[in-house]
Coordinates of C-alpha atoms in Angstrom, one line a residue:
Chain A
M1 CA 13.8 144.1 102.7
K2 CA 17.1 141.8 103.1
G3 CA 20.8 143.5 103.7
E4 CA 18.1 147.1 105.9
I5 CA 17.0 146.4 109.3
D6 CA 16.6 147.9 112.6
V7 CA 18.0 146.1 115.1
I8 CA 15.7 146.5 118.8
I9 CA 17.6 148.8 121.0
K10 CA 16.3 148.2 124.7
D11 CA 16.9 150.0 128.0
I12 CA 17.5 146.9 130.3
Y13 CA 18.2 149.1 133.4
T14 CA 18.8 152.8 133.8
M15 CA 19.4 154.9 136.9
K16 CA 20.0 158.2 137.6
A17 CA 22.5 159.9 139.3
P18 CA 23.2 163.4 141.2
F19 CA 25.6 164.8 138.4
R20 CA 26.5 162.4 135.8
E21 CA 23.7 161.1 133.0
E22 CA 21.5 157.9 133.4
M23 CA 23.2 155.0 134.1
I24 CA 21.4 153.4 130.6
V25 CA 23.0 149.7 130.5
K26 CA 21.6 148.7 126.7
G27 CA 20.2 145.8 125.1
Y28 CA 20.5 145.1 122.0
S29 CA 18.1 142.1 121.1
F30 CA 18.6 139.7 117.9
G31 CA 15.8 138.1 115.9
K32 CA 11.6 137.1 117.8
G33 CA 10.5 134.3 119.8
D34 CA 11.8 131.8 122.6
K35 CA 14.6 133.5 124.7
A36 CA 17.6 131.6 122.9
A37 CA 21.0 133.2 124.0
C38 CA 22.0 136.1 126.4
I39 CA 25.4 137.5 125.8
L40 CA 26.5 139.9 128.2
G41 CA 29.5 142.3 128.2
P42 CA 31.6 143.6 131.5
V43 CA 30.1 143.9 134.7
R44 CA 33.6 145.4 136.0
G45 CA 35.2 148.7 134.7
N46 CA 38.0 147.6 133.9
E47 CA 37.1 144.5 131.3
V48 CA 37.9 146.2 127.6
Q49 CA 38.1 143.2 126.4
Q50 CA 35.3 141.9 127.4
L51 CA 33.3 145.1 125.7
Y52 CA 35.4 145.3 122.5
I53 CA 34.5 141.3 121.5
C54 CA 30.5 142.1 122.9
S55 CA 31.1 145.4 120.1
Q56 CA 32.0 143.0 117.8
L57 CA 29.1 140.0 118.1
V58 CA 26.9 143.2 117.9
R59 CA 28.0 143.9 114.3
A60 CA 28.5 139.7 113.2
L61 CA 25.0 140.1 114.3
K62 CA 23.8 142.6 112.9
E63 CA 24.8 141.4 109.3
L64 CA 23.6 138.5 110.5
E65 CA 19.7 139.1 110.5
A66 CA 20.1 141.3 107.8
N67 CA 20.4 138.5 106.1
S68 CA 18.0 136.2 108.0
C69 CA 20.3 133.7 109.7
I70 CA 18.7 134.5 112.8
S71 CA 16.4 131.1 112.9
S72 CA 12.4 132.0 113.2
G73 CA 11.3 131.7 117.1
K74 CA 14.4 132.2 118.9
E75 CA 15.6 135.8 120.3
I76 CA 19.4 136.1 121.0
L77 CA 19.8 140.1 123.7
V78 CA 22.8 140.9 123.1
I79 CA 24.0 143.7 126.7
P80 CA 28.0 145.1 125.4
V81 CA 28.4 146.4 129.3
I82 CA 26.4 146.4 132.0
N83 CA 28.9 149.2 133.9
N84 CA 29.3 152.0 132.0
Y85 CA 30.0 154.0 134.0
S86 CA 33.2 152.3 136.1
M87 CA 35.0 152.4 132.5
N88 CA 33.7 155.5 132.8
V89 CA 35.9 156.5 135.4
G90 CA 39.4 153.7 135.1
K91 CA 37.9 151.9 138.5
R92 CA 37.0 147.8 138.4
F93 CA 35.0 147.9 140.2
W94 CA 31.4 150.5 141.3
G95 CA 33.4 153.8 141.8
E96 CA 30.8 154.7 144.9
D97 CA 31.1 152.1 147.1
N98 CA 33.6 149.8 145.8
S99 CA 32.1 147.1 145.2
D100 CA 31.8 144.0 142.5
I101 CA 28.9 144.5 140.5
N102 CA 29.8 140.8 139.8
R103 CA 29.7 139.9 143.6
M104 CA 25.9 140.6 143.7
F105 CA 23.7 138.1 142.0
P106 CA 21.1 137.9 142.6
G107 CA 21.0 140.7 143.3
N108 CA 18.2 142.4 145.6
K109 CA 15.7 145.4 144.3
D110 CA 15.3 146.7 147.9
G111 CA 19.0 146.9 148.2
D112 CA 22.2 148.6 148.4
T113 CA 22.5 150.5 144.8
T114 CA 24.8 147.1 143.3
A115 CA 22.7 145.3 144.7
R116 CA 19.6 146.5 142.6
I117 CA 21.5 147.6 139.1
A118 CA 22.2 143.1 139.5
D119 CA 19.0 142.1 140.0
G120 CA 17.4 144.3 137.4
I121 CA 19.9 142.8 134.9
F122 CA 19.0 139.2 135.9
E123 CA 15.4 140.0 135.8
E124 CA 16.1 140.7 132.3
I125 CA 18.2 137.5 131.8
K126 CA 17.7 135.2 133.7
D127 CA 15.4 133.3 131.8
Y128 CA 17.3 132.7 129.2
S129 CA 18.6 129.4 127.8
Y130 CA 21.8 129.8 127.3
G131 CA 24.3 132.1 129.1
I132 CA 27.4 133.4 127.5
Q133 CA 29.8 136.5 130.0
F134 CA 32.6 137.7 129.2
T135 CA 33.9 138.2 132.0
S136 CA 37.8 138.7 133.6
F137 CA 39.7 136.9 136.7
Y138 CA 40.8 138.7 139.9
M139 CA 44.1 138.5 138.9
S140 CA 46.3 139.9 136.7
G141 CA 47.3 138.1 134.0
E142 CA 47.3 136.2 130.6
F143 CA 44.8 132.9 130.4
V144 CA 44.9 130.6 126.9
P145 CA 41.4 131.4 125.8
H146 CA 38.5 128.9 127.6
V147 CA 34.9 128.9 128.8
R148 CA 34.6 128.8 132.5
M149 CA 31.6 127.7 134.3
M150 CA 31.2 126.6 138.2
E151 CA 30.5 123.4 139.5
T152 CA 27.1 123.8 141.0
G153 CA 25.3 120.1 139.8
F154 CA 23.9 121.9 136.7
Q155 CA 26.9 122.3 134.9
N156 CA 27.0 121.3 131.3
A157 CA 30.7 120.7 130.1
S158 CA 29.8 119.2 126.6
L159 CA 27.4 122.0 125.6
A160 CA 30.8 124.6 126.7
N161 CA 33.0 122.2 124.0
L162 CA 30.1 123.4 121.2
F163 CA 31.7 126.3 121.4
G164 CA 35.2 125.6 120.7
L165 CA 37.9 126.5 122.4
P166 CA 41.4 125.1 123.6
Y167 CA 39.7 124.0 126.8
V168 CA 36.8 124.2 129.3
L169 CA 38.0 124.5 132.9
V170 CA 35.0 123.5 135.8
R171 CA 35.3 125.6 138.9
K172 CA 34.3 124.1 142.1
P173 CA 32.5 127.1 144.4
M174 CA 33.8 129.1 146.7
P175 CA 31.6 130.9 149.2
I176 CA 32.1 134.3 147.6
D177 CA 31.3 132.7 144.0
T178 CA 27.9 131.7 145.0
K179 CA 27.0 136.0 144.2
T180 CA 28.8 135.4 140.9
L181 CA 26.1 135.7 137.2
N182 CA 27.2 132.0 136.7
Y183 CA 27.0 130.9 139.6
N184 CA 23.1 132.2 139.7
W185 CA 22.5 131.5 135.8
Q186 CA 22.4 127.9 136.7
G187 CA 20.5 128.3 139.8
E188 CA 17.7 129.6 136.9
M189 CA 18.7 126.3 134.6
T190 CA 20.3 128.7 132.1
A191 CA 22.8 126.9 130.6
A192 CA 26.1 129.0 131.8
F193 CA 29.1 130.2 130.5
S194 CA 31.7 132.2 131.2
I195 CA 34.4 132.9 128.9
Y196 CA 38.0 134.0 128.7
T197 CA 40.0 135.7 126.5
N198 CA 43.9 136.3 127.6
Q199 CA 43.5 139.9 127.5
T200 CA 40.8 142.5 130.2
A201 CA 42.5 146.2 129.6
Q202 CA 44.0 146.0 126.6
I203 CA 42.4 145.1 122.9
D204 CA 44.0 141.8 121.5
E205 CA 42.6 140.6 118.2
V206 CA 43.8 138.1 117.9
S207 CA 42.0 136.1 120.8
A208 CA 39.2 138.6 120.6
R209 CA 38.3 137.3 116.8
Q210 CA 38.3 134.0 118.4
A211 CA 35.6 134.9 121.3
V212 CA 33.5 136.2 118.1
A213 CA 33.8 132.9 116.5
A214 CA 33.4 130.4 119.1
V215 CA 30.0 132.4 120.1
L216 CA 28.6 132.5 116.6
R217 CA 30.2 128.8 116.1
F218 CA 28.2 127.6 119.1
L219 CA 25.1 129.6 118.5
T220 CA 24.9 127.8 115.2
R221 CA 25.3 124.6 116.8
M222 CA 21.9 124.8 118.9
G223 CA 20.2 126.0 115.9
V224 CA 20.0 129.6 117.4
I225 CA 21.5 131.1 114.1
R226 CA 22.4 129.9 111.1
Y227 CA 26.3 131.1 109.9
E228 CA 29.0 129.1 108.7
S229 CA 32.3 128.7 110.5
H230 CA 35.5 126.6 111.6
S231 CA 34.7 124.2 113.4
G232 CA 36.9 124.8 116.4
Y233 CA 39.2 122.8 119.0
I234 CA 37.6 119.7 120.3
S235 CA 37.6 121.0 124.2
H236 CA 40.0 119.9 126.6
V237 CA 38.0 120.0 129.8
I238 CA 39.8 120.5 132.7
A239 CA 39.8 120.8 136.1
E240 CA 40.4 124.2 137.8
G241 CA 42.3 121.6 141.4
D242 CA 43.7 120.0 138.9
L243 CA 45.8 123.4 137.6
S244 CA 49.5 123.2 138.5
N245 CA 50.5 126.1 140.3
V246 CA 54.0 128.0 140.0
P247 CA 54.3 130.7 142.1
A248 CA 57.6 132.9 142.4
A249 CA 59.9 132.6 145.3
T250 CA 61.3 136.0 146.3
G251 CA 59.9 139.1 144.8
G252 CA 61.1 141.2 142.2
I253 CA 60.9 142.1 138.2
F254 CA 59.1 139.4 136.1
R255 CA 61.0 138.9 133.1
S256 CA 58.3 136.4 131.6
L257 CA 60.5 133.7 128.8
V258 CA 56.9 131.8 128.2
K259 CA 54.2 132.6 126.7
V260 CA 50.2 131.4 127.5
G261 CA 49.9 128.1 125.4
E262 CA 53.6 126.9 125.3
D263 CA 54.0 123.3 125.9
V264 CA 57.2 123.2 128.6
R265 CA 59.0 120.5 130.0
Y266 CA 60.0 120.0 133.7
G267 CA 62.5 121.9 134.3
M268 CA 62.2 124.3 132.1
A269 CA 63.4 127.5 132.3
L270 CA 59.9 129.8 132.5
A271 CA 61.0 133.7 133.9
E272 CA 63.6 135.4 135.7
I273 CA 63.3 137.4 138.7
V274 CA 65.6 139.8 138.4
D275 CA 66.6 142.1 141.5
P276 CA 65.0 145.6 140.9
Y277 CA 67.9 146.8 142.8
E278 CA 71.3 145.0 141.0
G279 CA 69.7 143.8 137.7
S280 CA 70.8 140.7 138.9
V281 CA 68.4 137.2 138.1
K282 CA 67.0 136.3 141.9
Q283 CA 65.4 133.4 140.5
V284 CA 64.7 131.5 137.4
I285 CA 61.4 129.6 137.9
T286 CA 61.3 126.4 136.3
A287 CA 58.5 124.3 134.9
P288 CA 57.8 121.8 137.6
T289 CA 55.9 119.7 135.4
D290 CA 55.8 119.1 131.9
G291 CA 52.6 121.0 130.6
I292 CA 51.0 123.7 128.7
V293 CA 51.3 127.1 129.9
F294 CA 47.6 127.8 130.6
F295 CA 47.4 131.3 132.5
S296 CA 50.9 133.7 133.8
Y297 CA 51.8 136.7 135.1
T298 CA 52.1 139.1 132.7
E299 CA 52.3 142.3 135.3
P300 CA 56.4 144.1 135.7
L301 CA 56.5 143.7 138.7
I302 CA 55.9 140.5 141.4
G303 CA 55.7 139.5 144.6
Q304 CA 56.5 136.4 146.5
Y305 CA 54.2 133.7 145.9
D306 CA 52.6 135.5 143.9
I307 CA 50.6 133.0 140.8
A308 CA 53.7 133.3 137.7
Y309 CA 52.2 130.1 136.0
Q310 CA 49.1 128.0 135.9
L311 CA 50.4 124.8 133.8
I312 CA 47.7 122.1 132.4
H313 CA 49.8 118.9 134.0
R314 CA 51.0 116.6 131.5
L315 CA 49.1 117.8 128.7
H316 CA 50.9 118.3 125.6
E317 CA 50.4 120.6 122.2
Chain B
M1 CA 57.2 141.1 172.7
I2 CA 56.4 141.9 169.2
E3 CA 56.6 139.0 167.2
T4 CA 56.3 138.0 163.5
I5 CA 53.3 136.1 162.0
A6 CA 53.9 136.6 158.6
E7 CA 56.5 137.6 156.6
I8 CA 56.1 138.3 152.3
E9 CA 58.7 139.6 150.0
L10 CA 57.0 142.8 147.7
A11 CA 58.3 143.4 144.2
V12 CA 60.5 146.4 145.6
G13 CA 62.8 146.6 148.6
E14 CA 60.0 146.0 151.5
K15 CA 58.2 142.5 152.8
I16 CA 54.5 142.5 154.0
V17 CA 54.8 142.2 157.2
V18 CA 51.6 141.2 160.0
K19 CA 52.7 141.4 163.7
R20 CA 51.1 140.8 167.2
N21 CA 51.9 142.4 171.2
R22 CA 51.9 139.3 173.3
I23 CA 51.5 140.4 176.5
L24 CA 52.4 137.9 179.3
P25 CA 51.4 137.5 182.4
Q26 CA 54.4 138.5 185.5
N27 CA 53.5 134.7 187.1
K28 CA 54.0 132.1 184.5
E29 CA 51.7 129.7 185.9
D30 CA 49.0 132.4 184.1
E31 CA 50.0 131.6 181.1
T32 CA 46.8 129.1 179.9
K33 CA 44.2 131.3 179.4
R34 CA 45.0 134.0 176.1
I35 CA 42.5 136.4 174.4
A36 CA 43.4 138.0 170.9
I37 CA 42.2 140.8 170.1
V38 CA 42.2 141.8 165.7
S39 CA 42.0 144.9 163.7
G40 CA 42.7 146.2 160.6
I41 CA 41.2 143.4 158.0
H42 CA 39.9 146.8 156.5
G43 CA 42.3 149.3 155.8
D44 CA 39.9 152.1 156.2
E45 CA 38.5 151.2 159.5
L46 CA 40.8 152.7 162.0
E47 CA 38.0 152.6 165.2
G48 CA 40.7 149.2 165.9
Q49 CA 44.0 151.3 166.1
Y50 CA 42.6 152.9 169.6
V51 CA 41.1 149.4 170.9
C52 CA 44.2 148.1 170.2
Y53 CA 46.5 151.1 172.3
E54 CA 44.1 151.5 175.2
V55 CA 44.5 148.0 175.6
A56 CA 48.0 147.9 174.9
R57 CA 48.7 150.9 177.0
R58 CA 46.0 149.7 180.8
L59 CA 48.0 146.9 180.5
T60 CA 51.5 147.8 180.6
E61 CA 50.5 149.9 183.3
H62 CA 49.2 147.1 185.4
P63 CA 51.2 144.3 184.1
E64 CA 50.0 143.3 187.5
L65 CA 47.0 142.5 187.2
L66 CA 47.4 140.2 184.4
H67 CA 46.6 136.5 184.6
G68 CA 46.8 135.7 181.0
I69 CA 47.9 135.8 177.5
V70 CA 46.6 138.9 175.7
D71 CA 47.8 138.7 171.9
I72 CA 46.7 142.5 169.9
Y73 CA 47.4 142.5 165.6
P74 CA 46.4 146.3 165.3
A75 CA 47.0 145.6 161.6
L76 CA 46.4 142.7 160.0
N77 CA 46.5 144.2 156.2
P78 CA 48.8 146.3 156.9
L79 CA 49.8 147.6 152.6
G80 CA 45.4 148.2 153.4
L81 CA 45.9 150.6 156.4
E82 CA 49.1 152.7 154.9
S83 CA 47.2 153.3 151.9
A84 CA 43.8 154.2 152.7
K85 CA 42.3 151.4 151.4
R86 CA 40.2 148.7 152.5
S87 CA 40.9 145.9 149.9
V88 CA 44.1 144.5 149.8
P89 CA 46.1 146.7 147.4
K90 CA 47.3 145.9 144.0
L91 CA 45.1 142.2 144.1
E92 CA 42.2 144.3 145.2
M93 CA 40.3 142.2 146.8
D94 CA 38.6 141.8 150.9
M95 CA 41.1 140.8 153.1
N96 CA 37.8 139.2 154.9
R97 CA 36.7 137.3 152.6
M98 CA 39.8 135.0 151.9
F99 CA 39.9 133.2 155.4
P100 CA 40.9 130.1 156.3
G101 CA 43.7 131.0 153.3
N102 CA 45.7 128.4 152.2
K103 CA 49.4 127.5 153.5
N104 CA 50.4 126.8 149.6
G105 CA 48.2 129.4 148.1
N106 CA 49.4 132.9 146.8
M107 CA 50.5 136.1 149.2
M108 CA 47.3 137.1 150.9
E109 CA 46.3 133.3 151.0
R110 CA 49.4 132.7 152.7
I111 CA 49.0 135.4 155.7
A112 CA 45.1 134.4 155.7
A113 CA 46.5 130.9 156.8
S114 CA 49.3 132.3 159.2
I115 CA 47.0 135.0 161.2
V116 CA 44.2 131.6 161.7
D117 CA 47.1 129.3 163.0
S118 CA 48.3 132.1 165.2
I119 CA 44.9 133.0 166.6
A120 CA 43.6 129.3 166.4
G121 CA 43.6 127.6 170.9
A122 CA 42.8 131.2 171.8
D123 CA 39.9 131.1 174.9
V124 CA 38.0 133.7 173.2
C125 CA 39.0 135.8 170.4
V126 CA 38.1 140.2 169.5
D127 CA 37.6 141.2 166.2
V128 CA 37.7 145.5 166.1
H129 CA 35.8 146.7 162.8
A130 CA 34.7 150.2 162.3
S131 CA 31.8 151.3 160.0
D132 CA 33.1 151.6 156.2
T133 CA 33.7 155.7 155.4
E134 CA 29.3 155.7 154.7
V135 CA 27.6 155.6 157.2
R136 CA 27.9 155.8 161.6
E137 CA 27.5 153.0 163.7
I138 CA 27.3 152.3 168.0
P139 CA 28.8 150.2 169.1
Q140 CA 27.2 146.7 168.6
V141 CA 28.4 142.8 168.3
R142 CA 27.5 141.5 165.3
V143 CA 27.4 137.7 165.5
S144 CA 26.1 135.1 162.8
E145 CA 23.0 132.7 164.4
E146 CA 24.8 129.7 163.5
F147 CA 26.9 130.7 166.7
A148 CA 25.2 133.0 168.1
D149 CA 24.3 130.4 170.8
K150 CA 27.5 130.1 172.1
M151 CA 28.4 133.7 171.6
L152 CA 25.8 135.5 173.8
P153 CA 27.2 135.0 177.1
Y154 CA 30.4 136.9 175.8
A155 CA 28.8 138.9 173.5
K156 CA 26.7 140.7 176.6
L157 CA 29.9 141.8 178.7
M158 CA 31.3 143.5 175.5
N159 CA 30.0 147.0 176.6
V160 CA 28.1 147.7 173.4
D161 CA 25.1 149.4 173.3
M162 CA 23.4 146.4 170.5
I163 CA 23.7 143.0 169.3
W164 CA 22.6 142.3 166.4
M165 CA 21.8 138.8 165.3
N166 CA 22.7 138.6 161.6
A167 CA 20.9 135.7 159.5
T168 CA 24.6 134.2 158.1
A169 CA 24.6 135.0 154.1
T170 CA 26.7 132.6 152.7
V171 CA 29.8 134.5 151.9
H172 CA 30.7 135.1 155.8
E173 CA 31.9 131.6 155.4
A174 CA 34.9 133.5 153.9
T175 CA 35.5 136.0 156.9
L176 CA 37.8 135.4 159.7
A177 CA 35.7 135.7 162.2
H178 CA 33.5 132.7 160.7
S179 CA 37.2 130.7 160.5
M180 CA 37.8 130.8 163.7
N181 CA 34.6 129.9 165.2
V182 CA 34.4 126.7 163.3
L183 CA 38.1 125.5 164.4
G184 CA 36.5 126.3 168.4
V185 CA 37.3 130.1 169.1
P186 CA 34.9 131.9 170.7
T187 CA 35.4 135.2 168.2
L188 CA 33.4 138.5 168.2
V189 CA 32.6 140.7 165.7
V190 CA 32.7 144.2 166.7
E191 CA 31.5 147.5 164.3
M192 CA 31.4 151.3 165.6
G193 CA 32.0 154.5 164.5
L194 CA 32.6 155.6 161.2
G195 CA 35.7 154.7 158.4
M196 CA 38.7 156.2 158.6
R197 CA 38.0 158.2 161.2
I198 CA 38.6 157.5 165.6
N199 CA 35.9 158.0 168.3
T200 CA 37.4 158.2 171.0
K201 CA 34.9 157.5 173.7
Y202 CA 33.3 154.8 171.1
G203 CA 36.7 153.2 171.9
N204 CA 36.2 153.5 175.5
Q205 CA 33.6 152.4 175.6
V206 CA 34.7 148.8 173.5
T207 CA 38.0 149.1 175.3
E208 CA 36.0 148.6 179.2
G209 CA 34.5 146.2 177.4
I210 CA 37.4 144.2 176.4
F211 CA 38.7 143.7 180.1
N212 CA 35.1 143.0 181.7
L213 CA 35.4 140.0 179.5
M214 CA 38.6 139.0 180.4
K215 CA 37.9 139.8 184.1
E216 CA 35.4 137.0 183.5
L217 CA 37.1 134.9 181.6
G218 CA 40.1 135.2 184.6
I219 CA 43.0 137.1 182.6
W220 CA 42.2 140.9 184.3
S221 CA 41.4 141.2 188.2
G222 CA 42.0 144.6 188.1
K223 CA 38.7 146.8 188.4
V224 CA 36.3 147.1 185.5
K225 CA 33.5 150.2 185.1
Q226 CA 29.7 149.3 185.6
T227 CA 28.9 148.2 182.0
Q228 CA 25.6 148.2 179.6
F229 CA 23.7 146.0 179.0
P230 CA 22.9 145.5 175.4
V231 CA 19.7 145.6 173.2
I232 CA 19.4 142.5 171.8
S233 CA 18.1 142.4 168.3
T234 CA 17.6 140.2 165.3
D235 CA 17.1 140.8 161.8
G236 CA 13.6 141.4 162.1
E237 CA 13.4 144.3 164.5
V238 CA 16.2 146.0 162.4
E239 CA 14.0 148.4 159.8
F240 CA 16.4 149.9 157.3
I241 CA 15.9 152.3 155.5
R242 CA 17.0 153.5 151.8
A243 CA 17.6 155.7 149.3
D244 CA 14.7 156.2 146.5
H245 CA 16.3 158.8 144.6
T246 CA 20.1 160.0 143.6
G247 CA 20.8 163.5 144.9
V248 CA 22.8 164.6 148.9
F249 CA 21.8 163.5 151.4
L250 CA 20.8 165.9 154.6
P251 CA 20.7 163.8 157.9
S252 CA 17.9 165.8 159.8
I253 CA 18.8 164.3 163.1
E254 CA 21.1 163.0 164.7
H255 CA 23.2 159.4 164.9
N256 CA 22.5 157.4 167.9
H257 CA 18.8 159.2 168.6
Y258 CA 16.0 157.9 169.5
V259 CA 12.8 158.5 166.9
H260 CA 8.9 158.3 166.2
R261 CA 6.9 157.3 163.5
G262 CA 6.3 160.6 161.7
D263 CA 9.9 162.2 162.7
L264 CA 11.5 163.2 159.8
I265 CA 15.1 161.5 159.3
G266 CA 16.7 163.5 156.3
R267 CA 16.2 164.4 152.9
V268 CA 18.1 163.7 149.8
V269 CA 17.4 166.9 147.8
N270 CA 19.4 168.2 144.6
T271 CA 22.3 170.7 144.7
Y272 CA 21.1 172.9 141.1
T273 CA 17.2 173.4 141.7
G274 CA 17.2 174.0 145.8
Q275 CA 14.5 170.9 145.4
I276 CA 13.7 168.7 147.8
K277 CA 13.1 165.3 146.3
Q278 CA 12.5 162.7 148.6
E279 CA 11.9 163.3 152.2
I280 CA 12.6 160.0 154.9
I281 CA 10.3 159.7 157.4
A282 CA 10.4 156.8 160.0
K283 CA 7.9 154.5 159.2
K284 CA 8.4 153.2 162.6
D285 CA 9.1 154.0 166.6
G286 CA 12.9 153.0 167.5
L287 CA 16.8 153.9 167.5
V288 CA 18.7 155.0 164.5
F289 CA 21.4 153.5 165.3
T290 CA 22.9 153.5 161.7
L291 CA 23.8 157.0 160.0
R292 CA 24.6 158.1 156.5
E293 CA 27.6 160.4 157.0
Y294 CA 28.6 160.5 152.8
P295 CA 26.2 162.5 151.1
M296 CA 26.2 161.8 148.0
V297 CA 23.2 158.7 147.1
Y298 CA 22.4 156.9 144.4
E299 CA 18.4 154.6 144.3
G300 CA 18.8 152.4 147.2
A301 CA 22.1 153.8 149.0
L302 CA 21.9 152.9 153.0
L303 CA 20.5 156.2 154.8
A304 CA 19.5 155.1 158.4
R305 CA 19.0 151.8 159.8
I306 CA 16.5 152.1 163.1
L307 CA 15.7 149.5 166.0
T308 CA 12.1 148.7 166.7
D309 CA 10.3 147.6 169.7
I310 CA 12.4 148.9 171.9
E311 CA 11.6 151.5 174.7
S312 CA 13.2 154.7 174.4
S313 CA 14.2 154.2 178.1
E314 CA 16.0 151.8 177.4
R315 CA 18.4 153.4 175.4
G316 CA 18.5 156.2 177.6
N317 CA 18.2 159.3 175.6

């Protein structure tokens, strides 16, 4: 009956614990047929914004399925969270050994605990045509919402444009990146996209809505769902190496004067670093180029050479 | 002479400072050879502290026997060491995945680059690690297959119980040892003991090995105690034993113990019910060179590693 539907919720991976409740990674399955798209939430315990976005996607897809808007012959799997264990103890990485599950892919069924978790998840998700992961960066700060992908030779920046987010960023993988989900998904010929919004440990409603809309837009354009949405942006594709890093020349209290997405000019004051003892301004960080603020450091304390901003060189609004 | 290798300002009234102690020979003409002894990349690995102390102490006691430069770096990750954290505090990243660093990068990338610069040109480097806080290890040198031919002659001098030739995982490319080996500085990675602890017996054993190595290089002319010949193993001869159940691990044997097929290594138990969930039985004869110390285990936790295809007489226990 239209408007009423029982969503299929399946256990993607389970692991018993000595004293805690069993860890159960749940997957929400929408539609039936080819493995069209898999959407994955936090693998790290502080990715609260990413959890929120996935939960909102589950809500939206429930409505779409109830209204028969999932294309026939297509299945969408949403895993709202992998690492609820770390979330519940306030740790970014795995509580017991501090390992990062997003550095464990494709995993190993005979390996360490987190390698087994990665393997269990990867076996379930590796055959989807499109893989979308909500994740976060090691540096603390805000990004302009964007789609990020590894340059593996299989990456498809044109397809990433279809999310309609302002930017698509392509990163040359370092050795350590070869253990990420994005890299390994691409190795299985899944078109893999990592989506970054401007928050991680806090919820930002505006960018969360933007992310939900971007995923629904992408799924519509790929023929997986039927959904009317705004066309979004025609994305600007940038290589990570082309971003201008703006480091702090000194340590102190960080007082930002600009926001991510702002169009700044050469020489413009971007931030002040305040002497933590005397309150005077030790340094005014100025823009080394015209451009758009792509990343902004957001912690109140900053060390010397910490990256305060990343600018998209010579790009204007 | 204590020298500063890198110095970067933190946010509030402090600098992160990486130092080395350069011990020079009495005769300036002897300054043609150089060994670097480094430790403390991981803040929870303290075994190297004793080795650094003991090497410095013996050299200071007999400066007339020194015929080369000895550089001692006890604390490459000083913030981690003093916070009892394996990774770099705040950044939450493994420093041994940041090499060779970047002179124009962020704080830790610059520090990594300065460390590499300062070691470059040495005749040999010894990177002293401990195990993590979970498993205890016998003194061993780990050599990646890529550099095995060059490294084995040096490794054999180190008075360790074992040389383990690992298959090179891709992530090893970002370690200090790999970076130095690529730059032509033979770098030996020593592992021993347990995280957060110092075992002076192991420390003295490796210290003897370092003096033996220095004697072979012509850097030390003092007496060296007779050193042992290590067992040389490849990945194929190492049997990994992991937990199949969650619970509390109770070992039944001592570390560094020779077991026969069928011997009981330990049990994983349920502390609510008194039930034994798993009995860990040796499937082959061999030396238990790794044994779990931290009792809490999830499925997949490493319990022991056994070096097979050796006779108990080779080990003398």
